Every structure is written in C-alpha cells, then in structure tokens.
Amino acid sequence: MSRRKENFFINPSVMDGLYSLYDNKGRAVDAAAECFVVLRNRGLALVKEAGLTRDELTAIVSMYNGTMIEKKFCFKPYLTVQIEDAEMYEQGCSRYNVDSLNLVKKVEAMDELAVFFLIEEVNRFWNVEGAYGSQMPNLEAFLDKYALK
C-alpha cells in the first residue's frame, strides 16, 4: 500500500481515542480512514436497499435544512424524532405526500449503519459544497442515487 504525507487538523478527542487503539499516529489515521470508507460504502448500499421513495427522501433532506448535524445524533432514535417533530411542527412529511408513521416504520426497520450514513449524506448534501452541486445542491442527483427505483 502506498502512503502519502498529509498535514491536517483532527479533533483531539477523536485522536486520543484512536491513539489508545494503535501504536502510532499514522496507523491510527490509516485505520480510521479505511474503516470510514468501507463502512460508508456499506451503509449507503443499505440505504439503497431500504426502499425509501423519492418523496420520503425529499422529506428527510428537507427536514435537515439549516440543522447542525452532530455525529452523535446520526442514529435511528434521533431520525425518528426528527421525522415526528418535522411533521408535527412544519408538516415536514405531509407536504411531500409522505405518511410520517410509515416513514418512521421504514426508518426503524433500517440497519443502524444505513441510518448513520443516510444522515451523514444529508449533511454532505447541505454542507459540503460540490457534493451535490454548489450553494444550491442538486436534489435530483441525491434522489437518483438513493431512492427506490
């Protein structure tokens, strides 16, 4: 495996956890990066298998618009609460012709890894310029990638 020297900043609390698992910094960062890529690919494959419709994904993407997404909140209980709250306060599902109770059931049936990376991908949609376009991300590209065909 070839290696490349990079200079970057990493959250110290994240690195402390990695350093406790590996014998040197390089190995710790390599392991974390490789695991992330493998898990991300698997999680997003599971998102595709979840059978979410274009309208359901549109509702999920929309309900996270303007929301700070922390990794510790990228799990099923938080997404189901997000769906319930969005529907209760903003008709976040019904405005897209989505039954919020059915969407919650679908999310509850999803693998935790799929939910984590679905929310992470929504975060990329809104906050990583170039992931799905520029300041106006391309929703159709997101839906084409992850919605039920």
Short mmCIF file of C-alpha atoms in Angstrom, two decimals:
data_model
loop_
_atom_site.label_atom_id
_atom_site.label_comp_id
_atom_site.label_asym_id
_atom_site.label_seq_id
_atom_site.Cartn_x
_atom_site.Cartn_y
_atom_site.Cartn_z
CA MET A 1 0.00 0.00 0.00
CA SER A 2 1.44 3.36 -0.96
CA ARG A 3 1.34 6.20 1.53
CA ARG A 4 1.18 9.95 1.17
CA LYS A 5 2.16 12.52 3.76
CA GLU A 6 -0.67 14.93 4.61
CA ASN A 7 -0.92 17.78 7.06
CA PHE A 8 -4.33 18.38 8.62
CA PHE A 9 -6.06 19.07 11.90
CA ILE A 10 -8.16 16.48 13.71
CA ASN A 11 -10.35 16.88 16.78
CA PRO A 12 -8.05 15.97 19.72
CA SER A 13 -10.71 13.89 21.47
CA VAL A 14 -11.10 11.77 18.33
CA MET A 15 -7.36 11.30 18.01
CA ASP A 16 -6.94 10.43 21.68
CA GLY A 17 -9.41 7.57 21.19
CA LEU A 18 -7.56 6.37 18.10
CA TYR A 19 -4.14 6.65 19.71
CA SER A 20 -5.31 4.41 22.53
CA LEU A 21 -6.05 1.68 19.97
CA TYR A 22 -2.95 1.84 17.75
CA ASP A 23 0.77 2.03 18.34
CA ASN A 24 1.42 5.13 16.23
CA LYS A 25 -0.41 8.13 14.79
CA GLY A 26 -0.02 7.11 11.16
CA ARG A 27 -1.52 3.68 11.74
CA ALA A 28 -4.36 5.22 13.75
CA VAL A 29 -5.29 7.66 10.98
CA ASP A 30 -4.93 4.98 8.28
CA ALA A 31 -7.22 2.62 10.19
CA ALA A 32 -9.83 5.31 10.83
CA ALA A 33 -9.87 6.50 7.23
CA GLU A 34 -10.02 2.99 5.77
CA CYS A 35 -12.78 1.93 8.17
CA PHE A 36 -14.77 5.07 7.37
CA VAL A 37 -14.66 4.42 3.62
CA VAL A 38 -15.58 0.74 3.98
CA LEU A 39 -18.42 1.45 6.42
CA ARG A 40 -19.70 4.40 4.37
CA ASN A 41 -19.88 2.29 1.21
CA ARG A 42 -21.74 -0.49 3.05
CA GLY A 43 -24.07 1.96 4.84
CA LEU A 44 -25.03 3.74 1.65
CA ALA A 45 -25.64 0.40 -0.10
CA LEU A 46 -28.04 -0.41 2.75
CA VAL A 47 -29.76 2.96 2.27
CA LYS A 48 -30.48 1.96 -1.33
CA GLU A 49 -31.90 -1.37 -0.12
CA ALA A 50 -34.20 0.34 2.42
CA GLY A 51 -36.73 1.18 -0.29
CA LEU A 52 -37.17 4.86 0.55
CA THR A 53 -39.16 6.67 -2.11
CA ARG A 54 -38.17 9.93 -3.74
CA ASP A 55 -40.84 11.75 -1.70
CA GLU A 56 -39.65 10.17 1.57
CA LEU A 57 -36.04 11.10 0.88
CA THR A 58 -37.08 14.60 -0.15
CA ALA A 59 -38.86 14.98 3.19
CA ILE A 60 -35.79 13.77 5.10
CA VAL A 61 -33.44 16.05 3.18
CA SER A 62 -35.79 18.99 3.68
CA MET A 63 -36.21 18.47 7.42
CA TYR A 64 -32.45 18.77 7.93
CA ASN A 65 -32.17 22.06 6.00
CA GLY A 66 -30.49 24.55 8.34
CA THR A 67 -29.86 21.92 11.02
CA MET A 68 -26.46 21.44 12.62
CA ILE A 69 -25.87 17.70 12.37
CA GLU A 70 -23.62 16.20 15.01
CA LYS A 71 -22.37 12.65 14.50
CA LYS A 72 -23.70 11.55 17.89
CA PHE A 73 -27.22 12.30 16.60
CA CYS A 74 -26.95 10.22 13.40
CA PHE A 75 -28.88 7.23 14.72
CA LYS A 76 -32.41 5.83 14.43
CA PRO A 77 -33.93 7.32 17.60
CA TYR A 78 -32.87 10.80 16.54
CA LEU A 79 -34.06 10.44 12.95
CA THR A 80 -37.45 9.15 14.09
CA VAL A 81 -37.82 12.10 16.47
CA GLN A 82 -36.73 14.44 13.66
CA ILE A 83 -39.45 12.98 11.42
CA GLU A 84 -42.12 13.22 14.12
CA ASP A 85 -41.18 16.79 15.06
CA ALA A 86 -40.92 17.93 11.45
CA GLU A 87 -44.41 16.58 10.78
CA MET A 88 -45.90 17.99 13.98
CA TYR A 89 -44.49 21.49 13.65
CA GLU A 90 -43.93 22.00 9.91
CA GLN A 91 -45.92 19.28 8.10
CA GLY A 92 -42.46 18.10 7.03
CA CYS A 93 -43.77 14.82 5.64
CA SER A 94 -47.33 15.54 4.55
CA ARG A 95 -46.24 18.47 2.38
CA TYR A 96 -44.38 15.87 0.29
CA ASN A 97 -47.30 13.42 0.37
CA VAL A 98 -45.44 11.18 2.83
CA ASP A 99 -47.13 9.38 5.71
CA SER A 100 -44.89 10.15 8.68
CA LEU A 101 -45.91 7.00 10.58
CA ASN A 102 -44.97 4.78 7.63
CA LEU A 103 -41.68 6.65 7.22
CA VAL A 104 -40.87 6.14 10.90
CA LYS A 105 -41.60 2.40 10.47
CA LYS A 106 -39.25 2.24 7.48
CA VAL A 107 -36.51 4.02 9.42
CA GLU A 108 -36.98 1.73 12.41
CA ALA A 109 -36.57 -1.27 10.08
CA MET A 110 -33.32 0.11 8.64
CA ASP A 111 -29.90 -1.02 9.74
CA GLU A 112 -28.27 1.45 12.15
CA LEU A 113 -25.31 1.80 9.77
CA ALA A 114 -27.67 2.80 6.96
CA VAL A 115 -29.34 5.45 9.11
CA PHE A 116 -25.98 6.86 10.21
CA PHE A 117 -24.72 7.24 6.66
CA LEU A 118 -28.07 8.47 5.34
CA ILE A 119 -27.91 11.35 7.81
CA GLU A 120 -24.23 11.89 7.04
CA GLU A 121 -25.06 12.02 3.33
CA VAL A 122 -27.83 14.55 4.04
CA ASN A 123 -25.23 16.55 5.96
CA ARG A 124 -22.95 16.41 2.91
CA PHE A 125 -25.88 17.45 0.72
CA TRP A 126 -26.42 20.65 2.70
CA ASN A 127 -22.92 21.45 3.94
CA VAL A 128 -20.24 20.18 1.57
CA GLU A 129 -20.00 22.42 -1.43
CA GLY A 130 -19.54 20.31 -4.51
CA ALA A 131 -21.01 17.12 -3.02
CA TYR A 132 -24.32 17.67 -4.84
CA GLY A 133 -23.69 20.94 -6.60
CA SER A 134 -22.76 24.28 -5.13
CA GLN A 135 -24.79 26.62 -2.94
CA MET A 136 -27.96 25.16 -4.45
CA PRO A 137 -27.43 21.41 -4.12
CA ASN A 138 -28.96 19.16 -6.76
CA LEU A 139 -31.76 17.23 -5.05
CA GLU A 140 -32.43 15.14 -8.15
CA ALA A 141 -28.84 13.83 -8.08
CA PHE A 142 -29.30 12.81 -4.43
CA LEU A 143 -32.63 11.12 -5.14
CA ASP A 144 -31.28 9.35 -8.23
CA LYS A 145 -28.54 7.86 -6.07
CA TYR A 146 -30.57 6.65 -3.08
CA ALA A 147 -34.30 6.48 -3.86
CA LEU A 148 -36.28 3.38 -4.73
CA LYS A 149 -36.12 2.85 -8.48
#
